[in-house]
Short mmCIF file of C-alpha atoms in Angstrom, two decimals:
data_model
loop_
_atom_site.label_atom_id
_atom_site.label_comp_id
_atom_site.label_asym_id
_atom_site.label_seq_id
_atom_site.Cartn_x
_atom_site.Cartn_y
_atom_site.Cartn_z
CA MET A 1 -67.88 -56.49 -26.19
CA GLU A 2 -67.41 -55.17 -29.71
CA ALA A 3 -70.70 -54.59 -31.53
CA PRO A 4 -71.23 -56.77 -34.60
CA PRO A 5 -71.68 -55.15 -38.01
CA THR A 6 -75.22 -54.20 -38.97
CA PRO A 7 -76.99 -57.05 -40.80
CA PRO A 8 -78.29 -56.23 -44.29
CA VAL A 9 -81.95 -55.76 -45.15
CA ALA A 10 -83.57 -58.22 -47.56
CA LEU A 11 -85.18 -56.60 -50.58
CA GLY A 12 -88.19 -58.84 -50.00
CA ARG A 13 -88.88 -57.02 -46.72
CA LEU A 14 -89.30 -53.75 -48.62
CA LEU A 15 -91.45 -55.34 -51.31
CA ALA A 16 -93.72 -56.74 -48.58
CA ASP A 17 -94.32 -53.25 -47.14
CA HIS A 18 -97.69 -52.35 -48.65
CA GLU A 19 -97.43 -48.74 -47.51
CA LEU A 20 -94.46 -48.23 -49.83
CA GLY A 21 -96.15 -49.93 -52.77
CA LEU A 22 -92.90 -51.00 -54.43
CA ARG A 23 -93.25 -53.33 -57.42
CA HIS A 24 -90.58 -55.73 -58.66
CA LEU A 25 -89.99 -55.38 -62.41
CA ALA A 26 -86.76 -57.12 -63.41
CA GLY A 27 -83.69 -58.97 -62.17
CA PRO A 28 -83.57 -61.23 -59.09
CA THR A 29 -86.37 -60.91 -56.56
CA GLU A 30 -83.97 -61.08 -53.61
CA ALA A 31 -80.97 -58.94 -52.70
CA GLU A 32 -79.19 -57.80 -49.54
CA LEU A 33 -79.26 -54.04 -49.01
CA HIS A 34 -76.70 -52.25 -46.86
CA GLY A 35 -78.03 -48.74 -47.36
CA VAL A 36 -79.90 -46.28 -49.58
CA HIS A 37 -78.52 -43.69 -52.00
CA ALA A 38 -80.43 -41.31 -54.27
CA SER A 39 -78.77 -39.88 -57.37
CA GLU A 40 -79.76 -38.39 -60.72
CA MET A 41 -76.20 -38.49 -62.08
CA ALA A 42 -75.56 -40.08 -65.45
CA ASP A 43 -72.97 -42.31 -63.75
CA PRO A 44 -73.37 -42.53 -59.96
CA SER A 45 -71.12 -45.60 -59.65
CA PRO A 46 -68.06 -43.70 -58.29
CA TYR A 47 -70.15 -42.71 -55.26
CA LEU A 48 -71.36 -46.20 -54.40
CA LEU A 49 -69.73 -48.41 -51.79
CA GLY A 50 -71.67 -51.54 -52.70
CA GLY A 51 -74.93 -53.00 -51.47
CA GLU A 52 -77.00 -49.81 -51.81
CA LEU A 53 -80.54 -49.47 -53.05
CA LEU A 54 -80.01 -46.70 -55.62
CA LEU A 55 -83.07 -44.49 -56.06
CA THR A 56 -83.45 -42.42 -59.24
CA ALA A 57 -86.15 -40.70 -61.26
CA GLY A 58 -84.21 -41.24 -64.50
CA ALA A 59 -83.06 -37.65 -64.98
CA GLY A 60 -79.52 -38.93 -65.44
CA LEU A 61 -80.60 -41.06 -68.37
CA VAL A 62 -81.89 -37.97 -70.12
CA GLY A 63 -78.84 -35.97 -69.10
CA ALA A 64 -76.57 -38.59 -70.62
CA GLY A 65 -77.53 -37.49 -74.14
CA LEU A 66 -80.73 -39.53 -74.31
CA ALA A 67 -83.10 -36.56 -74.46
CA GLY A 68 -85.49 -36.64 -77.36
CA THR A 69 -85.27 -40.40 -77.67
CA ASP A 70 -87.87 -42.94 -76.79
CA LEU A 71 -86.57 -44.87 -73.81
CA SER A 72 -89.55 -47.13 -73.58
CA GLY A 73 -90.80 -47.82 -77.09
CA PRO A 74 -89.44 -50.47 -79.45
CA GLY A 75 -87.38 -49.86 -82.52
CA PRO A 76 -83.93 -48.57 -83.46
CA GLY A 77 -84.62 -45.13 -82.01
CA ARG A 78 -84.79 -46.49 -78.48
CA SER A 79 -81.79 -45.69 -76.29
CA ASP A 80 -79.80 -48.41 -74.51
CA ALA A 81 -79.62 -48.21 -70.70
CA GLY A 82 -77.07 -51.06 -70.67
CA PRO A 83 -73.97 -48.94 -69.90
CA TYR A 84 -75.80 -47.25 -67.02
CA VAL A 85 -76.84 -50.56 -65.47
CA ALA A 86 -73.47 -52.19 -66.15
CA GLY A 87 -71.74 -49.40 -64.20
CA LEU A 88 -74.06 -49.96 -61.24
CA VAL A 89 -73.38 -53.70 -61.26
CA ARG A 90 -69.60 -53.11 -61.37
CA ALA A 91 -69.93 -50.77 -58.37
CA GLY A 92 -71.79 -53.47 -56.45
CA ALA A 93 -75.21 -51.80 -56.21
CA GLY A 94 -77.71 -54.02 -54.44
CA ALA A 95 -80.81 -52.93 -56.37
CA LEU A 96 -82.23 -50.06 -58.43
CA GLY A 97 -85.42 -48.23 -57.47
CA PHE A 98 -86.97 -46.17 -60.28
CA GLY A 99 -89.45 -43.44 -59.36
CA VAL A 100 -92.03 -42.82 -62.08
CA THR A 101 -92.96 -39.14 -62.76
CA PRO A 102 -92.03 -36.39 -63.04
CA VAL A 103 -89.31 -37.37 -65.58
CA HIS A 104 -90.77 -40.60 -66.98
CA GLU A 105 -94.39 -41.69 -66.86
CA THR A 106 -93.36 -45.35 -66.89
CA VAL A 107 -90.18 -47.26 -66.22
CA PRO A 108 -88.20 -47.31 -69.52
CA GLN A 109 -88.35 -50.72 -71.20
CA SER A 110 -84.66 -50.41 -72.07
CA LEU A 111 -83.89 -50.17 -68.35
CA VAL A 112 -86.04 -53.22 -67.57
CA GLU A 113 -84.23 -55.27 -70.22
CA ALA A 114 -80.79 -54.08 -69.09
CA CYS A 115 -81.52 -55.01 -65.46
CA ASP A 116 -82.69 -58.45 -66.57
CA ARG A 117 -79.57 -58.83 -68.72
CA TYR A 118 -77.11 -57.82 -65.98
CA GLY A 119 -78.98 -59.41 -63.06
CA LEU A 120 -79.70 -56.19 -61.14
CA PRO A 121 -82.99 -56.13 -59.18
CA LEU A 122 -85.25 -53.33 -60.43
CA VAL A 123 -88.25 -52.04 -58.47
CA GLU A 124 -90.77 -49.38 -59.37
CA VAL A 125 -91.37 -46.61 -56.82
CA PRO A 126 -94.93 -45.31 -57.32
CA PRO A 127 -95.65 -41.56 -57.57
CA GLY A 128 -97.17 -41.43 -54.08
CA THR A 129 -94.07 -42.81 -52.36
CA PRO A 130 -91.30 -40.28 -51.63
CA PHE A 131 -87.71 -41.52 -51.81
CA THR A 132 -87.29 -40.43 -48.19
CA ALA A 133 -90.01 -42.88 -47.15
CA VAL A 134 -88.10 -45.71 -48.80
CA GLY A 135 -84.89 -44.60 -47.10
CA ARG A 136 -86.53 -44.38 -43.68
CA SER A 137 -87.97 -47.86 -44.09
CA VAL A 138 -84.54 -49.30 -44.95
CA TRP A 139 -82.85 -47.62 -41.99
CA ARG A 140 -85.66 -48.71 -39.65
CA LEU A 141 -85.30 -52.32 -40.77
CA MET A 142 -81.52 -52.12 -40.39
CA ALA A 143 -81.90 -50.76 -36.85
CA ARG A 144 -84.23 -53.61 -35.94
CA ALA A 145 -81.85 -56.16 -37.42
CA ARG A 146 -78.91 -54.66 -35.54
CA THR A 147 -80.83 -54.71 -32.25
CA ALA A 148 -81.78 -58.35 -32.79
CA GLU A 149 -78.18 -59.26 -33.64
CA LEU A 150 -76.84 -57.47 -30.57
CA ARG A 151 -79.36 -59.34 -28.43
CA ARG A 152 -78.31 -62.65 -29.99
CA VAL A 153 -74.63 -61.94 -29.41
CA THR A 154 -75.23 -60.87 -25.80
CA GLU A 155 -77.24 -64.01 -25.05
CA ALA A 156 -74.55 -66.14 -26.70
CA GLN A 157 -71.85 -64.48 -24.58
CA GLN A 158 -73.83 -65.22 -21.42
CA SER A 159 -74.42 -68.84 -22.38
CA LEU A 160 -70.72 -69.33 -23.19
CA ALA A 161 -69.74 -67.88 -19.81
CA ALA A 162 -72.18 -70.24 -18.10
CA ALA A 163 -70.74 -73.18 -20.02
CA ALA A 164 -67.22 -72.21 -18.92
CA ALA A 165 -68.35 -72.55 -15.28
CA ARG A 166 -69.40 -76.19 -15.72
CA PRO A 167 -67.31 -79.08 -14.35
CA ASP A 168 -66.33 -80.00 -17.95
CA PRO A 169 -65.73 -76.45 -19.24
CA VAL A 170 -63.89 -77.06 -22.54
CA PRO A 171 -66.38 -79.50 -24.12
CA ALA A 172 -69.26 -77.46 -22.66
CA VAL A 173 -68.02 -74.26 -24.33
CA LEU A 174 -67.47 -76.08 -27.63
CA ARG A 175 -70.98 -77.58 -27.52
CA ARG A 176 -72.57 -74.23 -26.76
CA LEU A 177 -70.55 -72.51 -29.50
CA ALA A 178 -71.46 -75.15 -32.09
CA ALA A 179 -75.15 -74.87 -31.18
CA THR A 180 -75.08 -71.07 -31.34
CA LEU A 181 -73.40 -70.97 -34.75
CA GLY A 182 -75.30 -73.94 -36.13
CA GLY A 183 -72.16 -75.80 -37.18
CA SER A 184 -69.11 -77.60 -35.82
CA ALA A 185 -66.49 -76.37 -33.36
CA GLY A 186 -63.30 -78.14 -32.37
CA LEU A 187 -59.73 -77.81 -31.18
CA LEU A 188 -56.93 -78.52 -33.65
CA PRO A 189 -53.14 -78.31 -33.43
CA ALA A 190 -51.64 -75.15 -34.92
CA ASP A 191 -49.01 -77.32 -36.66
CA PRO A 192 -50.00 -80.58 -38.39
CA PRO A 193 -48.59 -83.80 -36.88
CA GLU A 194 -45.79 -85.69 -38.60
CA ALA A 195 -48.05 -88.65 -39.42
CA PRO A 196 -51.66 -88.23 -40.58
CA ALA A 197 -54.26 -88.99 -37.92
CA PRO A 198 -57.76 -90.33 -38.52
CA ALA A 199 -60.54 -87.77 -38.74
CA GLY A 200 -62.18 -87.02 -35.40
CA PRO A 201 -61.24 -85.68 -32.00
CA ALA A 202 -57.57 -85.95 -31.21
CA ASP A 203 -57.45 -85.59 -27.45
CA GLY A 204 -60.79 -86.88 -26.23
CA PRO A 205 -64.49 -86.26 -26.64
CA GLY A 206 -64.21 -82.63 -25.62
CA ASP A 207 -62.15 -81.66 -28.67
CA TRP A 208 -65.04 -81.53 -31.13
CA ALA A 209 -68.68 -80.51 -30.87
CA GLY A 210 -71.28 -80.88 -33.57
CA PRO A 211 -70.81 -83.11 -36.60
CA VAL A 212 -67.16 -83.87 -37.23
CA PRO A 213 -66.35 -82.39 -40.68
CA ASP A 214 -65.27 -84.62 -43.53
CA ALA A 215 -61.58 -85.12 -44.20
CA PRO A 216 -61.34 -82.42 -46.94
CA VAL A 217 -62.91 -79.84 -44.62
CA LEU A 218 -60.54 -80.87 -41.82
CA ASP A 219 -57.62 -80.49 -44.22
CA ALA A 220 -58.79 -76.99 -45.15
CA LEU A 221 -59.11 -76.09 -41.46
CA GLY A 222 -55.63 -77.50 -40.83
CA ALA A 223 -54.23 -75.25 -43.58
CA LEU A 224 -55.89 -72.23 -41.97
CA ALA A 225 -54.55 -73.27 -38.57
CA GLN A 226 -50.99 -72.95 -39.85
CA ARG A 227 -51.63 -69.28 -40.67
CA VAL A 228 -52.19 -68.31 -37.05
CA GLY A 229 -49.09 -68.28 -34.90
CA GLU A 230 -48.90 -69.54 -31.37
CA GLY A 231 -49.62 -66.84 -28.84
CA VAL A 232 -50.72 -64.32 -31.47
CA ALA A 233 -54.26 -62.92 -31.26
CA VAL A 234 -55.13 -63.49 -34.90
CA THR A 235 -57.78 -65.29 -36.89
CA ALA A 236 -58.00 -66.70 -40.40
CA THR A 237 -61.09 -67.41 -42.48
CA GLY A 238 -61.83 -69.35 -45.63
CA ALA A 239 -64.42 -71.50 -47.35
CA TYR A 240 -64.71 -75.05 -48.60
CA GLY A 241 -67.79 -75.99 -50.59
CA GLU A 242 -70.83 -74.88 -48.63
CA PHE A 243 -68.91 -74.40 -45.39
CA HIS A 244 -67.59 -71.15 -43.95
CA LEU A 245 -64.32 -71.87 -42.13
CA ALA A 246 -62.56 -69.92 -39.39
CA VAL A 247 -59.74 -70.54 -36.92
CA HIS A 248 -58.79 -68.57 -33.79
CA ALA A 249 -55.37 -68.91 -32.14
CA LEU A 250 -55.57 -70.08 -28.52
CA GLY A 251 -51.89 -70.39 -27.65
CA GLY A 252 -50.23 -73.55 -26.45
CA GLY A 253 -50.07 -74.89 -30.01
CA ARG A 254 -53.85 -75.10 -30.42
CA VAL A 255 -56.51 -73.28 -32.40
CA LEU A 256 -60.28 -73.08 -32.24
CA ALA A 257 -61.63 -74.37 -35.58
CA LEU A 258 -65.13 -73.62 -36.89
CA ALA A 259 -67.07 -74.99 -39.86
CA THR A 260 -70.53 -73.50 -40.34
CA PRO A 261 -73.01 -73.59 -43.24
CA SER A 262 -73.73 -69.86 -42.88
CA ARG A 263 -72.14 -66.79 -41.31
CA ALA A 264 -74.09 -64.02 -39.57
CA PRO A 265 -72.60 -60.58 -38.86
CA GLY A 266 -72.20 -61.27 -35.15
CA ASP A 267 -70.72 -64.77 -35.46
CA HIS A 268 -67.14 -63.46 -35.39
CA THR A 269 -67.85 -61.68 -32.10
CA VAL A 270 -69.38 -64.83 -30.60
CA ALA A 271 -66.43 -66.95 -31.73
CA SER A 272 -63.96 -64.40 -30.33
CA VAL A 273 -65.62 -64.61 -26.90
CA ALA A 274 -65.39 -68.40 -27.02
CA ALA A 275 -61.72 -68.19 -28.08
CA VAL A 276 -60.89 -66.01 -25.06
CA LEU A 277 -62.61 -68.46 -22.71
CA LEU A 278 -60.90 -71.48 -24.29
CA THR A 279 -57.52 -69.75 -24.13
CA LEU A 280 -57.94 -69.35 -20.37
CA LEU A 281 -59.29 -72.89 -19.92
CA THR A 282 -56.56 -74.65 -21.93
CA ALA A 283 -53.53 -72.58 -20.84
CA ARG A 284 -50.52 -74.70 -19.92
CA ARG A 285 -48.83 -73.78 -16.66
CA PRO A 286 -45.12 -74.59 -16.24
CA ALA A 287 -43.94 -76.49 -13.20
CA GLY A 288 -43.89 -74.32 -10.12
CA ALA A 289 -46.48 -71.90 -11.47
CA GLU A 290 -48.84 -72.65 -8.58
CA ALA A 291 -46.25 -71.51 -6.04
CA ALA A 292 -45.51 -68.31 -7.95
CA LEU A 293 -49.23 -67.63 -8.30
CA THR A 294 -49.75 -68.17 -4.55
CA ARG A 295 -46.98 -65.70 -3.77
CA LEU A 296 -48.49 -63.10 -6.06
CA LEU A 297 -51.95 -63.61 -4.54
CA LEU A 298 -50.51 -63.12 -1.07
CA GLY A 299 -49.25 -59.66 -2.00
CA GLY A 300 -46.04 -60.25 -3.89
CA ASP A 301 -45.14 -59.14 -7.41
CA PRO A 302 -43.13 -60.60 -10.31
CA ALA A 303 -40.08 -58.52 -9.42
CA GLY A 304 -40.21 -59.74 -5.86
CA ALA A 305 -40.58 -63.34 -6.98
CA LEU A 306 -37.74 -63.25 -9.49
CA GLY A 307 -35.38 -60.50 -8.42
CA PRO A 308 -34.38 -57.40 -10.42
CA GLY A 309 -32.48 -59.20 -13.18
CA PRO A 310 -31.74 -58.45 -15.96
CA TRP A 311 -33.43 -61.62 -17.21
CA TYR A 312 -33.16 -63.44 -20.52
CA ALA A 313 -35.93 -65.51 -22.08
CA VAL A 314 -34.56 -68.45 -24.10
CA HIS A 315 -36.26 -70.72 -26.63
CA ALA A 316 -34.30 -73.82 -27.57
CA ARG A 317 -34.78 -76.78 -29.86
CA GLY A 318 -32.55 -79.86 -29.95
CA THR A 319 -32.24 -83.51 -29.04
CA GLY A 320 -30.49 -83.21 -25.69
CA ASP A 321 -31.85 -83.31 -22.14
CA PRO A 322 -33.66 -80.02 -21.38
CA ARG A 323 -32.68 -80.23 -17.71
CA ALA A 324 -29.03 -80.51 -18.65
CA LEU A 325 -29.46 -77.45 -20.86
CA ALA A 326 -31.03 -75.56 -17.95
CA ALA A 327 -28.12 -76.51 -15.72
CA ALA A 328 -25.63 -75.34 -18.37
CA LEU A 329 -27.42 -71.97 -18.52
CA GLY A 330 -27.42 -71.69 -14.74
CA THR A 331 -31.17 -71.82 -14.16
CA VAL A 332 -33.91 -74.07 -12.83
CA LEU A 333 -36.70 -72.05 -14.50
CA LEU A 334 -37.52 -74.49 -17.29
CA ASP A 335 -40.65 -75.25 -19.31
CA PRO A 336 -39.74 -78.57 -21.02
CA ARG A 337 -42.73 -78.72 -23.38
CA GLY A 338 -41.47 -81.57 -25.52
CA ASP A 339 -40.44 -83.50 -22.39
CA SER A 340 -43.77 -83.22 -20.59
CA VAL A 341 -45.75 -86.17 -19.31
CA HIS A 342 -48.64 -87.47 -21.45
CA GLU A 343 -51.18 -90.21 -20.94
CA ASP A 344 -50.89 -93.16 -23.27
CA PRO A 345 -53.81 -93.94 -25.62
CA ALA A 346 -54.83 -96.95 -23.54
CA HIS A 347 -54.98 -94.79 -20.40
CA THR A 348 -52.86 -97.29 -18.51
CA GLY A 349 -50.65 -94.64 -17.02
CA PRO A 350 -48.34 -91.76 -17.82
CA THR A 351 -45.58 -92.04 -20.36
CA HIS A 352 -42.77 -89.65 -21.28
CA ALA A 353 -42.42 -88.15 -24.71
CA GLY A 354 -39.66 -89.39 -26.96
CA PRO A 355 -36.23 -87.82 -27.35
CA THR A 356 -37.24 -85.45 -30.16
CA HIS A 357 -39.07 -82.30 -29.07
CA ALA A 358 -41.58 -80.84 -31.52
CA ASP A 359 -42.10 -77.85 -29.22
CA ALA A 360 -39.36 -75.51 -28.20
CA VAL A 361 -37.98 -75.71 -24.69
CA ARG A 362 -38.41 -72.41 -22.84
CA LEU A 363 -36.07 -71.18 -20.14
CA LEU A 364 -35.57 -68.10 -18.00
CA THR A 365 -32.09 -67.16 -16.78
CA ASP A 366 -30.30 -64.20 -15.27
CA ARG A 367 -27.06 -65.15 -17.02
CA GLU A 368 -26.32 -64.12 -20.59
CA PRO A 369 -26.68 -67.38 -22.55
CA GLY A 370 -24.05 -68.71 -24.90
CA PRO A 371 -24.15 -71.47 -27.56
CA GLN A 372 -24.78 -74.99 -26.26
CA PRO A 373 -23.80 -78.24 -28.06
CA GLY A 374 -26.74 -80.05 -29.62
CA TRP A 375 -29.10 -77.07 -29.33
CA ARG A 376 -30.22 -74.06 -31.30
CA LEU A 377 -31.07 -71.12 -29.09
CA GLY A 378 -33.10 -67.95 -29.48
CA VAL A 379 -32.32 -65.35 -26.83
CA SER A 380 -34.31 -62.25 -25.92
CA ALA A 381 -32.90 -58.86 -25.06
CA PRO A 382 -32.13 -58.40 -21.33
CA THR A 383 -35.34 -57.34 -19.62
CA ARG A 384 -37.05 -56.66 -16.32
CA PRO A 385 -39.41 -59.22 -14.74
CA GLU A 386 -42.51 -57.22 -15.62
CA ASP A 387 -41.52 -57.27 -19.32
CA LEU A 388 -41.04 -61.03 -19.61
CA PRO A 389 -44.10 -61.68 -21.88
CA GLY A 390 -42.50 -59.52 -24.58
CA ALA A 391 -39.14 -61.19 -24.01
CA ASP A 392 -40.75 -64.59 -24.55
CA ALA A 393 -41.98 -63.48 -27.96
CA GLN A 394 -38.53 -62.08 -28.79
CA ALA A 395 -36.89 -65.40 -27.93
CA ARG A 396 -39.34 -67.34 -30.08
CA ARG A 397 -38.63 -65.20 -33.14
CA ALA A 398 -34.90 -65.33 -32.47
CA LEU A 399 -35.06 -69.13 -32.48
CA GLU A 400 -36.87 -69.02 -35.82
CA ARG A 401 -34.01 -66.94 -37.24
CA ALA A 402 -31.41 -69.28 -35.77
CA GLU A 403 -33.05 -72.29 -37.42
CA ALA A 404 -33.45 -70.49 -40.73
CA ALA A 405 -29.78 -69.46 -40.71
CA ARG A 406 -28.62 -72.79 -39.18
CA THR A 407 -26.66 -71.01 -36.50
CA PRO A 408 -26.36 -72.28 -32.91
CA LEU A 409 -27.63 -69.04 -31.37
CA ALA A 410 -29.52 -65.90 -32.42
CA ARG A 411 -30.24 -62.88 -30.26
CA HIS A 412 -33.07 -60.39 -30.44
CA THR A 413 -31.80 -57.24 -32.13
CA GLU A 414 -34.83 -55.67 -33.84
CA PRO A 415 -35.84 -52.35 -32.31
CA GLY A 416 -39.28 -50.81 -32.04
CA LEU A 417 -42.63 -52.29 -33.06
CA ALA A 418 -41.06 -54.49 -35.75
CA GLY A 419 -39.23 -56.31 -33.00
CA LEU A 420 -42.45 -57.22 -31.22
CA VAL A 421 -44.15 -58.98 -34.13
CA GLY A 422 -42.47 -61.10 -36.79
CA ALA A 423 -43.02 -60.35 -40.47
CA ALA A 424 -44.95 -63.57 -41.16
CA GLU A 425 -47.21 -63.06 -38.15
CA ALA A 426 -47.79 -59.42 -39.05
CA ARG A 427 -48.76 -60.34 -42.60
CA ALA A 428 -51.11 -63.10 -41.44
CA HIS A 429 -52.76 -60.65 -39.04
CA ALA A 430 -53.07 -58.04 -41.79
CA GLU A 431 -54.68 -60.50 -44.21
CA ALA A 432 -57.16 -61.66 -41.59
CA LEU A 433 -58.04 -58.14 -40.43
CA LEU A 434 -58.30 -56.49 -43.85
CA GLY A 435 -59.77 -59.47 -45.69
CA PRO A 436 -63.31 -57.96 -45.91
CA LEU A 437 -62.03 -54.81 -47.68
CA SER A 438 -61.74 -54.41 -51.44
CA PRO A 439 -58.52 -52.94 -52.92
CA ALA A 440 -60.25 -49.58 -53.37
CA LEU A 441 -61.33 -49.48 -49.73
CA ARG A 442 -57.83 -50.46 -48.59
CA ASP A 443 -56.22 -47.73 -50.69
CA THR A 444 -58.68 -45.15 -49.39
CA LEU A 445 -58.15 -46.25 -45.79
CA ARG A 446 -54.36 -46.09 -46.22
CA ALA A 447 -54.52 -42.57 -47.67
CA TRP A 448 -56.96 -41.39 -45.02
CA LEU A 449 -54.77 -42.68 -42.18
CA ALA A 450 -51.62 -41.28 -43.81
CA HIS A 451 -53.25 -37.83 -43.91
CA HIS A 452 -54.38 -38.05 -40.26
CA GLY A 453 -58.08 -38.32 -41.10
CA SER A 454 -58.21 -35.24 -43.34
CA TRP A 455 -61.00 -35.69 -45.88
CA ASP A 456 -59.74 -32.97 -48.22
CA ARG A 457 -56.09 -34.02 -48.31
CA SER A 458 -57.06 -37.70 -48.68
CA ALA A 459 -59.38 -36.86 -51.57
CA ALA A 460 -56.68 -34.78 -53.27
CA ALA A 461 -54.14 -37.59 -52.90
CA LEU A 462 -56.55 -40.15 -54.36
CA GLY A 463 -58.01 -37.89 -57.02
CA ILE A 464 -61.61 -38.44 -55.89
CA HIS A 465 -64.33 -36.37 -54.23
CA ARG A 466 -64.17 -35.85 -50.47
CA ASN A 467 -67.68 -37.33 -50.13
CA THR A 468 -66.42 -40.50 -51.77
CA VAL A 469 -63.66 -40.69 -49.16
CA ARG A 470 -66.26 -40.31 -46.41
CA GLN A 471 -68.47 -43.01 -47.89
CA ARG A 472 -65.60 -45.45 -48.36
CA ILE A 473 -64.28 -44.95 -44.82
CA ALA A 474 -67.80 -45.49 -43.46
CA ARG A 475 -68.13 -48.65 -45.54
CA ALA A 476 -64.73 -49.94 -44.36
CA ALA A 477 -65.71 -49.28 -40.74
CA ALA A 478 -68.95 -51.23 -41.23
CA LEU A 479 -67.18 -54.19 -42.84
CA LEU A 480 -64.48 -54.29 -40.15
CA GLY A 481 -66.91 -53.66 -37.29
CA SER A 482 -64.61 -51.05 -35.78
CA ASP A 483 -64.49 -47.31 -35.09
CA PRO A 484 -61.77 -45.59 -37.19
CA ASP A 485 -61.92 -42.55 -34.91
CA ASP A 486 -60.54 -44.63 -32.04
CA PRO A 487 -56.74 -44.16 -31.79
CA ASP A 488 -56.15 -47.83 -30.94
CA THR A 489 -58.14 -48.87 -34.01
CA ARG A 490 -56.19 -46.45 -36.21
CA MET A 491 -52.90 -47.84 -34.93
CA GLU A 492 -53.93 -51.43 -35.62
CA LEU A 493 -55.26 -50.60 -39.09
CA TRP A 494 -52.11 -48.69 -40.02
CA PHE A 495 -49.95 -51.54 -38.74
CA ALA A 496 -51.96 -54.04 -40.83
CA LEU A 497 -51.81 -51.89 -43.97
CA ARG A 498 -48.05 -51.43 -43.60
CA HIS A 499 -47.50 -55.18 -43.35
CA LEU A 500 -50.08 -56.36 -45.88
CA ASP A 501 -47.47 -56.48 -48.64
CA GLY A 502 -44.47 -56.65 -46.35
CA PRO A 503 -43.07 -54.29 -43.70
CA ASP A 504 -41.85 -51.84 -46.36
CA ALA A 505 -45.17 -51.51 -48.19
CA PRO A 506 -46.04 -47.90 -49.05
#
């Protein structure tokens, strides 16, 4: 299980620590702190990642040409600390801690007024409190918060697994997930239906847990659902009013939709666990899958069940009979999604879907397919049985190209990694993955990966200090909840950065 990001520390927790003796002087009384940084520079903002408690004794204010001026007294001779504070606010500093003595006997009044004006929390650090004591207190509180969050996520994972073992697993998992996140959890179609449906569960009571969101929230979730492609492990997040929204692709044309009033650092991990369980619980098995599964369990393998091939995966969309199409392609391996049996709303018995098929028909054949009247086909490259999952994705993207070009048949021709993931899916994945990062963090991450993790070469390319590169990479890792030293993580991040602005982005 991936560890959730470390939760921030509330400034109020530090102010309540009587041993530190911190005193709030200006700005908001509450702030979220993600770290501590001490600096006496006249402008420390280039070295801040955002969310820090910046500790200073005010030497930088004197070094900025303010020596010999009265920083605290009234009158025209008093210096203005506004530019200093404004730079900290632009850099995203969480709060400013000012240590009195040895540079200043009291906190400069100009600094107090500037922090009030720009909305930056200002606290006084008394002479008897070393900056290191403040830093240790912040890190200790962060460690406690991280331990508590890990415990919460672990307990949530266990409760979701227990829910998945119940006789009604899907609604049980949704109920447990909604209770854990304190919001609503439901299953929605990845593509909106042709005609609008009333708000509420679409396929029974198990499709929504917690309060059913209002129509505008459902519409916003539906828009997010369209951004995650079927069968692609990708998420999308957004917000509507006071609600935090998220969707997770489950495959089979469905997504897990979440609407919560708040979002904790570990909530994404909890939702990802639930999405994996729901993917397994709602997977659609084509006809004959039970027999193939039995053969595999008894010691067979896909190659033995299908023969050496080569095999072609085919996605088709049209108005004809899928079984006639299968016969024309010389195969009986057919997944007629749009022609499957459904129960009618009155539950009086099964009924067949109409002649139009919203979902693509999927086929598997050992003959090279050709165009078929009344159908548009997407055909994979010839492949071995063990590589059929990739061939299925190739066929789906080939069908998308055939429909876009209005041609009767399109074949998979893209080589390499670009052939495994379509441009739209890659961009959606990149936006979801890199969404927490600011443009500066993305640029730094791109340069760092391009220079194979070299701090010096990355700094030279960006024109910044190597310590700034280190701080930004650490901040990006914290926001993404991933380890950039892991080669798999580096590959995924580089892939996302390359496709964020299109496959040819620099």
